[in-house]
Tab-separated table of C-alpha atoms and ligand atoms in Angstrom:
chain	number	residue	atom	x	y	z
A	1	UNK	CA	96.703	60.697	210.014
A	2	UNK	CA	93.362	59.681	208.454
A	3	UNK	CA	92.070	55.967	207.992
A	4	UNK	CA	89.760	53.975	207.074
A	5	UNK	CA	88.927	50.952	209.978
A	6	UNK	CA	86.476	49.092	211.526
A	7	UNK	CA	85.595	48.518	215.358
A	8	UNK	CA	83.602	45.811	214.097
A	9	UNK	CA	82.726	42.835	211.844
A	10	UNK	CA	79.381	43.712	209.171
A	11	UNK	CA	78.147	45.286	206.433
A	12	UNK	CA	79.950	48.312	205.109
A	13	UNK	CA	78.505	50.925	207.570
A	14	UNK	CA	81.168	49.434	209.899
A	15	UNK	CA	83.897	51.185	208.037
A	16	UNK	CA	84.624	54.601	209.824
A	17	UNK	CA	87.115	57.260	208.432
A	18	UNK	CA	88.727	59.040	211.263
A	19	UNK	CA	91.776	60.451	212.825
A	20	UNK	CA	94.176	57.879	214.461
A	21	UNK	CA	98.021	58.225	215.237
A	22	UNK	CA	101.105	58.470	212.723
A	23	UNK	CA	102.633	55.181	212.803
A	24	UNK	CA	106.126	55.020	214.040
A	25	UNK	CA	108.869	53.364	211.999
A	26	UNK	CA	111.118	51.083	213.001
A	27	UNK	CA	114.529	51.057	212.390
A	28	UNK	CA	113.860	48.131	209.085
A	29	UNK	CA	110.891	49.936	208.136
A	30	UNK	CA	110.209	52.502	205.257
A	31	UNK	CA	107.092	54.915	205.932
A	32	UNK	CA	105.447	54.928	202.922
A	33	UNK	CA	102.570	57.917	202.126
A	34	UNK	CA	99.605	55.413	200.865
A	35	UNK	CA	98.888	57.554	197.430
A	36	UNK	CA	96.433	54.709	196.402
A	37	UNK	CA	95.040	51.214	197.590
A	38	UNK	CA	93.280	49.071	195.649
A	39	UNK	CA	90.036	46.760	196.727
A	40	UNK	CA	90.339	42.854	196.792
A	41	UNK	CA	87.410	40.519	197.732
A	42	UNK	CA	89.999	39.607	200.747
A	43	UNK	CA	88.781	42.992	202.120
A	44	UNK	CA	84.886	42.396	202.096
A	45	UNK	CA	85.704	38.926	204.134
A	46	UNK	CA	88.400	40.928	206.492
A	47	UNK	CA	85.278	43.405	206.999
A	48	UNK	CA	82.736	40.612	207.890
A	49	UNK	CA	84.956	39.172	210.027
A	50	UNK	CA	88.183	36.298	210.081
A	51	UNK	CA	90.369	35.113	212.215
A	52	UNK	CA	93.037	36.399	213.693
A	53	UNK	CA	91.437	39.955	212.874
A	54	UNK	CA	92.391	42.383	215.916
A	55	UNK	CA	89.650	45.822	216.811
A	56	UNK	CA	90.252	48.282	216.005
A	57	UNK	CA	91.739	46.973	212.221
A	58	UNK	CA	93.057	49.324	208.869
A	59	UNK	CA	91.619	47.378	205.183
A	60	UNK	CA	93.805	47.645	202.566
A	61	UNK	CA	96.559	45.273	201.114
A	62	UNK	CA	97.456	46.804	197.518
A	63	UNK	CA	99.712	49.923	197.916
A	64	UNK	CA	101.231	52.272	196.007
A	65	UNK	CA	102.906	55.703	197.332
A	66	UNK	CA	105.985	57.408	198.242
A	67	UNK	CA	108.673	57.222	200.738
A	68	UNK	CA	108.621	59.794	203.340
A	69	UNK	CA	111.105	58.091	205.707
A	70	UNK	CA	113.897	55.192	205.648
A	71	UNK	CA	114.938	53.305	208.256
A	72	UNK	CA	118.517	53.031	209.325
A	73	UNK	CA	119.058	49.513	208.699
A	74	UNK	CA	117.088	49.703	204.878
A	75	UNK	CA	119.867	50.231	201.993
A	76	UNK	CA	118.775	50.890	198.624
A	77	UNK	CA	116.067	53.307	198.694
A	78	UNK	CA	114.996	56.767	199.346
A	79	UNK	CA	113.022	59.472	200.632
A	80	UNK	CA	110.530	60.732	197.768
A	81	UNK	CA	110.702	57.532	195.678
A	82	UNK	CA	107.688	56.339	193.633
A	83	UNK	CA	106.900	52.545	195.549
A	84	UNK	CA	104.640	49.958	195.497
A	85	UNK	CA	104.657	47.951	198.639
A	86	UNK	CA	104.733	43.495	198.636
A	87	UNK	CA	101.036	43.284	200.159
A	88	UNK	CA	102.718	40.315	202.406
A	89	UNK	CA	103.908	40.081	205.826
A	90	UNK	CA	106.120	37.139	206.877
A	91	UNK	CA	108.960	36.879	209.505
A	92	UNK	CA	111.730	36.315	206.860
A	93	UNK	CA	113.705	34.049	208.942
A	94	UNK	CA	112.273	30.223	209.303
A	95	UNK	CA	113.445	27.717	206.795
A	96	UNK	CA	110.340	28.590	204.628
A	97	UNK	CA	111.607	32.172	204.134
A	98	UNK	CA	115.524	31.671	203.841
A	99	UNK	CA	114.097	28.917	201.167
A	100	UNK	CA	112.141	31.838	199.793
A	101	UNK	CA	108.855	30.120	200.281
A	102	UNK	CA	107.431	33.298	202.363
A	103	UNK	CA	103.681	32.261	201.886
A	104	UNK	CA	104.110	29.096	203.382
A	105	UNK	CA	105.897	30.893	206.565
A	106	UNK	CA	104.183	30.362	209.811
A	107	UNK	CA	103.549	34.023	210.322
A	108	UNK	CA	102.594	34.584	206.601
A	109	UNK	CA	99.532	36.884	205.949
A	110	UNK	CA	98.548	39.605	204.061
A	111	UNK	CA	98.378	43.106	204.502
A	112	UNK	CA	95.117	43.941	205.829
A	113	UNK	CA	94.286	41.022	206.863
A	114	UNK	CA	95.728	40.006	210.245
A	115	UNK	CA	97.994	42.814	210.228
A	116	UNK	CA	97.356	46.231	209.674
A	117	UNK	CA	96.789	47.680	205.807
A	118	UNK	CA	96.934	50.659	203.417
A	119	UNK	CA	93.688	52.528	203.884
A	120	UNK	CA	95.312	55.150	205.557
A	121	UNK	CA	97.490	58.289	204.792
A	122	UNK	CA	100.819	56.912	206.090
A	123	UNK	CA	102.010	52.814	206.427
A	124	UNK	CA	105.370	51.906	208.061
A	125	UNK	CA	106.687	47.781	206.053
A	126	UNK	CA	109.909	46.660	206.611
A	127	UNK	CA	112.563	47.735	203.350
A	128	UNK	CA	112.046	43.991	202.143
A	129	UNK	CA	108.626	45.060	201.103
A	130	UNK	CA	109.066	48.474	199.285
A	131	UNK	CA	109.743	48.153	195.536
A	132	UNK	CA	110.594	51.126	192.952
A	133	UNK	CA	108.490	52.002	190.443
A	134	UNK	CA	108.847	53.079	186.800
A	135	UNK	CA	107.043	56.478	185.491
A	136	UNK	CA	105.079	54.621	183.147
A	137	UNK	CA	102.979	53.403	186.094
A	138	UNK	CA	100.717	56.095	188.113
A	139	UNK	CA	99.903	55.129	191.234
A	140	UNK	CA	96.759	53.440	190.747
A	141	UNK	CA	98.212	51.422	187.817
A	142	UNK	CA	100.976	50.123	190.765
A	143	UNK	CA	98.545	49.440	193.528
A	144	UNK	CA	95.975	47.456	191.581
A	145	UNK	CA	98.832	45.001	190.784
A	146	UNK	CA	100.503	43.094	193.460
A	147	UNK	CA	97.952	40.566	194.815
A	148	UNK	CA	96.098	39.562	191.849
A	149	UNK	CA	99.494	39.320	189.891
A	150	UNK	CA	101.081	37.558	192.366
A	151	UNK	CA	98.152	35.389	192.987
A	152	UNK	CA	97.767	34.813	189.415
A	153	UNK	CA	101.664	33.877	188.522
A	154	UNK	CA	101.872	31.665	191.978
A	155	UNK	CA	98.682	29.317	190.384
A	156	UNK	CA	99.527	29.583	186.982
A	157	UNK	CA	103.505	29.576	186.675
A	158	UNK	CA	104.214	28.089	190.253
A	159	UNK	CA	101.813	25.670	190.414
A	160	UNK	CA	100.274	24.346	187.537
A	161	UNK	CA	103.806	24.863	185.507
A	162	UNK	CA	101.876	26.231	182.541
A	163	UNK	CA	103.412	25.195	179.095
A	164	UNK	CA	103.079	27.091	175.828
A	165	UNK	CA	100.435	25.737	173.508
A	166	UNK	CA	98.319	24.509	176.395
A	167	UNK	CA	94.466	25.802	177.028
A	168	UNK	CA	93.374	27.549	179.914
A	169	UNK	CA	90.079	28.006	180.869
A	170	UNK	CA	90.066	31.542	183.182
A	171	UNK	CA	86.854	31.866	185.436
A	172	UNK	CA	85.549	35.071	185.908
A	173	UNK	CA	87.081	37.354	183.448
A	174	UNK	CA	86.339	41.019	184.841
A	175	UNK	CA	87.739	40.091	188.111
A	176	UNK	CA	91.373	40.943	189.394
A	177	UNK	CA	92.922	37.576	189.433
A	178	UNK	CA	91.127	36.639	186.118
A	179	UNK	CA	91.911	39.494	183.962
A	180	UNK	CA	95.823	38.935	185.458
A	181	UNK	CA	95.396	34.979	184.450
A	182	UNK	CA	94.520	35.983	180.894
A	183	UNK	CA	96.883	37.972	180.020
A	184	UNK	CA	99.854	35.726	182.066
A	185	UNK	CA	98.202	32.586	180.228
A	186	UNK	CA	98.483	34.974	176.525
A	187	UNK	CA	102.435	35.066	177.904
A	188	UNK	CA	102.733	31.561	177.874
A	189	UNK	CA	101.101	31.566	174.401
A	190	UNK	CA	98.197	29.681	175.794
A	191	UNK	CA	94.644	29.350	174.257
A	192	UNK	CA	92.711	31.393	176.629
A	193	UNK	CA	88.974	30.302	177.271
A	194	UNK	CA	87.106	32.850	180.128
A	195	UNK	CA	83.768	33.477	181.837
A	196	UNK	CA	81.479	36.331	182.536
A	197	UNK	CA	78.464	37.277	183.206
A	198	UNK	CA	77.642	39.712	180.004
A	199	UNK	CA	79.127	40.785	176.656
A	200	UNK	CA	80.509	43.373	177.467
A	201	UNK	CA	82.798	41.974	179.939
A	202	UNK	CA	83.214	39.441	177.077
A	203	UNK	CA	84.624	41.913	175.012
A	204	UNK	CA	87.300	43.811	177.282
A	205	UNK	CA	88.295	39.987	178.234
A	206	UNK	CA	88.891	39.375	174.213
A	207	UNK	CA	90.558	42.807	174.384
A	208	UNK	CA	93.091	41.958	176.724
A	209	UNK	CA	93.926	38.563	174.617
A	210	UNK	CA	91.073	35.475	175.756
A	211	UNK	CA	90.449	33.766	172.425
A	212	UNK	CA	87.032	32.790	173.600
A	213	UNK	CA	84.637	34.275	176.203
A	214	UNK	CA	81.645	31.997	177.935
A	215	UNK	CA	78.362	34.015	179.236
A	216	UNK	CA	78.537	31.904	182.616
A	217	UNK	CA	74.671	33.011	182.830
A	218	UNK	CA	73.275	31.991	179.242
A	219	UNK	CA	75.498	28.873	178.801
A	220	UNK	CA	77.135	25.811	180.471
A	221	UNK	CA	80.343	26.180	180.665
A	222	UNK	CA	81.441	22.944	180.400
A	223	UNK	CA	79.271	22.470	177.178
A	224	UNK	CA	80.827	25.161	175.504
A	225	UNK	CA	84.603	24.318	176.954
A	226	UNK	CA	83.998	20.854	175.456
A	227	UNK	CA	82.722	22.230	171.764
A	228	UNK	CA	85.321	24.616	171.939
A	229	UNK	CA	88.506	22.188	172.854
A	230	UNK	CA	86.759	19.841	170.282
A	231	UNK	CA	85.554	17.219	173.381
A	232	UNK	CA	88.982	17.040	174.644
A	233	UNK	CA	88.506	19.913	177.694
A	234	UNK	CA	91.571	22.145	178.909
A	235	UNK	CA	94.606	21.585	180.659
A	236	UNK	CA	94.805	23.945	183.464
A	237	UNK	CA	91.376	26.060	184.929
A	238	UNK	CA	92.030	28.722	187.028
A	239	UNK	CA	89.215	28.691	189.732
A	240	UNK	CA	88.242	30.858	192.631
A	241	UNK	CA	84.814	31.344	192.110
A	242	UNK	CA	84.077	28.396	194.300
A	243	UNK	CA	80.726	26.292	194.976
A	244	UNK	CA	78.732	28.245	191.857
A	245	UNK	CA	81.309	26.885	189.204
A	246	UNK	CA	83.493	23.959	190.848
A	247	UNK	CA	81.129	21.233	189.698
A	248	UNK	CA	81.215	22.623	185.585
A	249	UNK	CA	85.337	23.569	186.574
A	250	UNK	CA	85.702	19.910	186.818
A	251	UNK	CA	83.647	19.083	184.081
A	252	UNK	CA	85.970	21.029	181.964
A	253	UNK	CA	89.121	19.268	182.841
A	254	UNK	CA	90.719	17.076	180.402
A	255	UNK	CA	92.190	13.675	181.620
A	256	UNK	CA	95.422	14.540	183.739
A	257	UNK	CA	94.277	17.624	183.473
A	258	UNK	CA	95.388	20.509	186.749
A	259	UNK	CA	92.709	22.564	188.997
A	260	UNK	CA	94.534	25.541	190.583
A	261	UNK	CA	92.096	27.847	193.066
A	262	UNK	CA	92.906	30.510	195.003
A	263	UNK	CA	89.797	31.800	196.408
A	264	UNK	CA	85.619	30.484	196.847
A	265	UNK	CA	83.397	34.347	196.444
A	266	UNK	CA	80.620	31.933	196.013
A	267	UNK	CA	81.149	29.295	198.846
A	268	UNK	CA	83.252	27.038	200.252
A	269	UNK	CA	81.215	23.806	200.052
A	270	UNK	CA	81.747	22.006	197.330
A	271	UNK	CA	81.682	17.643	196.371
A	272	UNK	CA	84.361	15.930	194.408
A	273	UNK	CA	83.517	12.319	193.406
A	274	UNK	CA	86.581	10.597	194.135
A	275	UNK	CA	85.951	7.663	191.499
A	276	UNK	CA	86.386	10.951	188.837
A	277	UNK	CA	89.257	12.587	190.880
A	278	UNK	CA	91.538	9.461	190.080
A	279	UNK	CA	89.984	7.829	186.998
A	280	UNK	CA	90.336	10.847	185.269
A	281	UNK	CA	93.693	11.500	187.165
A	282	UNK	CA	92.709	15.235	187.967
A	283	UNK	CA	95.332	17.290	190.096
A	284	UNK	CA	93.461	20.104	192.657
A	285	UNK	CA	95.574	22.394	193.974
A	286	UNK	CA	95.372	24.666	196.247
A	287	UNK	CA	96.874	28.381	196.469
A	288	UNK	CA	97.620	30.936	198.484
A	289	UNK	CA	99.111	34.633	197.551
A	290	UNK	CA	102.937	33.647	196.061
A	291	UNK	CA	106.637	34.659	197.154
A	292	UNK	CA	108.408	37.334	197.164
A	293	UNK	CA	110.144	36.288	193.769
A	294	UNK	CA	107.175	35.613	191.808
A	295	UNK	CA	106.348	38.932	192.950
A	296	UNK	CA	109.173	40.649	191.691
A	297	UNK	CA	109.630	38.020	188.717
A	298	UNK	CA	105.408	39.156	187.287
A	299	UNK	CA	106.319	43.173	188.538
A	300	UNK	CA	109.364	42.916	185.538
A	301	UNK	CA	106.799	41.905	183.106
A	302	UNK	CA	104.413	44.923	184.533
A	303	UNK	CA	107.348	47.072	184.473
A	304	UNK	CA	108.145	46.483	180.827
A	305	UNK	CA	104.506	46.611	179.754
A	306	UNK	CA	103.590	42.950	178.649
A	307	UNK	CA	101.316	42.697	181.380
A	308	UNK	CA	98.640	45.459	181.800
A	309	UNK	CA	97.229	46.643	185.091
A	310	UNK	CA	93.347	47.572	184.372
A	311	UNK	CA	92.026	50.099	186.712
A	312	UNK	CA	88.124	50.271	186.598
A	313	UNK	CA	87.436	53.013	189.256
A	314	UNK	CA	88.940	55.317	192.125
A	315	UNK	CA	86.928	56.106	195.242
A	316	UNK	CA	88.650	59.029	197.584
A	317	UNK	CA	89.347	57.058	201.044
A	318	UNK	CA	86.408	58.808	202.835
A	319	UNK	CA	84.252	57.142	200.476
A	320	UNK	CA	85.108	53.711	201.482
A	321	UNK	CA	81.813	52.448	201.819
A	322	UNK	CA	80.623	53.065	198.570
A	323	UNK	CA	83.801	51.385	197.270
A	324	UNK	CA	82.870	48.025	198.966
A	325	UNK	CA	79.041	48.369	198.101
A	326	UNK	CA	80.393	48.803	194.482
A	327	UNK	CA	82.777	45.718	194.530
A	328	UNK	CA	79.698	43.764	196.332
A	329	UNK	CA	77.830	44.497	193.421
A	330	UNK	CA	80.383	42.894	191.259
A	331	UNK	CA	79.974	45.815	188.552
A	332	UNK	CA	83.638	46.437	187.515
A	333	UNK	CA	86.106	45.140	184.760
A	334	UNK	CA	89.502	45.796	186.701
A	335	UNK	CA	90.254	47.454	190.194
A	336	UNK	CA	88.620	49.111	192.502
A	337	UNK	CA	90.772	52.244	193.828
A	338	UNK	CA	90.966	54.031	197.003
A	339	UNK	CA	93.242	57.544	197.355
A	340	UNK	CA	93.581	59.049	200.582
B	1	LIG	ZN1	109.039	32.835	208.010
């Protein structure tokens, strides 16, 4: 089959499209054909290098396609079958799994990250990861969903336990996880408060339900959080900007009020001044991904079309590169697309 991998960390001239083997399924596995994958920032860090990254490594965490082959232990589905695939891998038997708590599981990680992804033609996950589709949903629509959704329902729902009537301020609205926090946060009936960097961004963020929009560039955000919320500030802010917005994140906080991040595109350093942390009796919490239920519990709303995936772009597979120099450049509202 063809993929997409590296053979080393760097910029994107590292990614190489080329012909490796067919993967072989296992007996709990589905082979999926990868119709689309969709971009995350998790991919540009993957591609400069983490952890736990084995060379020769396949991108790609988001995937949508159809079964070619089941496995004989895998009930429930079939060959030919419209799927998007749980972008998680976990060993689904430690007490954090039978509790259901698969992103806390030793062996959690993504797909694409430490473990193999979707920027290929064919991917072999066990059955507990393959998940039927409606028609409604091509297969770009499925793959931009499941880690931004996911990600977004964990901090929001999980997490910060989100109550109607509350205000949420949403950082950076044209990204994945922010324009899934908006409209999740529009579910709860929330007042929805979000960043960009231009108007027009500002105005596909209003489209999709914010009931304000912040130029991060041209304003201070916690100057206009506090004239919007009347001085009080907002109950829950959904960060993962990181070190360019933490300081006016906090700032935007009212008393008691909940910090949820997931992610830190800007940097990881950032201060807290401990005399505000518990005089103002802030709760920071951190995130990671969600479970396999909140995945299937925010795919039902996808499903019956109260939540929106928003596509901005596909790339075919052999144009990888340009497809990470355009997420680098931060230039979309929405997804970034791959199709082998
Ligand atoms: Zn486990």
């Amino acid at each position: 089959m063809k993929a997409a991998r590296i053979h080393q960390f760097g910029g994107p001239e590292v990614l190489t499209y080329e012909d490796i083997p067919d993967p072989v399924t296992r007996k709990d596995q589905v082979l999926v054909r990868v119709k689309a994958c969709s971009l995350n920032h998790l991919d540009l860090w993957v591609r400069k290098g983490l952890p736990g990254v084995k060379l020769p490594h396949i991108l790609g965490s988001d995937i949508a396609g159809e079964v070619v082959e089941v496995g004989e232990y895998v009930a429930g589905l079939r060959t030919g079958q419209r799927v998007v695939i749980a972008p998680m891998h976990f060993c689904g038997h430690c007490l954090k799994c039978l509790a259901g708590l698969q992103n806390q599981c030793r062996e959690f990680t993504v797909l694409g990250n430490a473990v193999d992804g979707g920027d290929c033609e064919l991917i072999a996950v066990p059955g507990a990861n393959v998940i039927p589709i409606p028609d409604s949903l091509d297969f770009n629509q499925a793959a931009s969903v499941p880690l931004v959704f996911v990600t977004a329902w964990h901090m929001l729902v999980g997490l910060a336990a989100v109550r109607p009537g509350q205000t949420v301020l949403i950082l950076g609205a044209s990204s994945g996880v922010g324009i899934a926090a908006i409209q999740i946060a529009k579910l709860f009936h929330c007042r929805v408060i979000t960043t960009a960097g231009d108007e027009s961004k500002l105005e596909k963020a209003r489209a999709l339900g914010a009931d304000h929009g912040i130029n991060h560039y041209t304003h201070k955000i916690s100057d206009e959080v506090r004239k919007i919320t009347n001085k009080e500030g907002v109950d829950i802010v959904v960060e993962h900007v990181g070190a360019s917005t933490w300081e006016e994140s906090l700032r935007s906080l009212k008393t008691a009020g909940t910090l949820v991040t997931c992610g830190a595109t800007t940097g990881p350093d950032v201060g807290i001044d401990l005399r505000h942390l518990f005089a103002r009796q802030l709760r920071l919490l951190g995130s990671y991904m969600g479970t396999m239920a909140e995945l299937h519990e925010v795919l039902a709303h996808v499903f019956a079309g109260r939540l929106k995936p928003v596509v901005d772009r596909a790339f075919p597979l052999q144009e990888v590169r340009a497809a990470h120099e355009y997420l680098e450049k931060s230039r979309m509202f929405g997804k970034v697309m791959l199709n082998p």
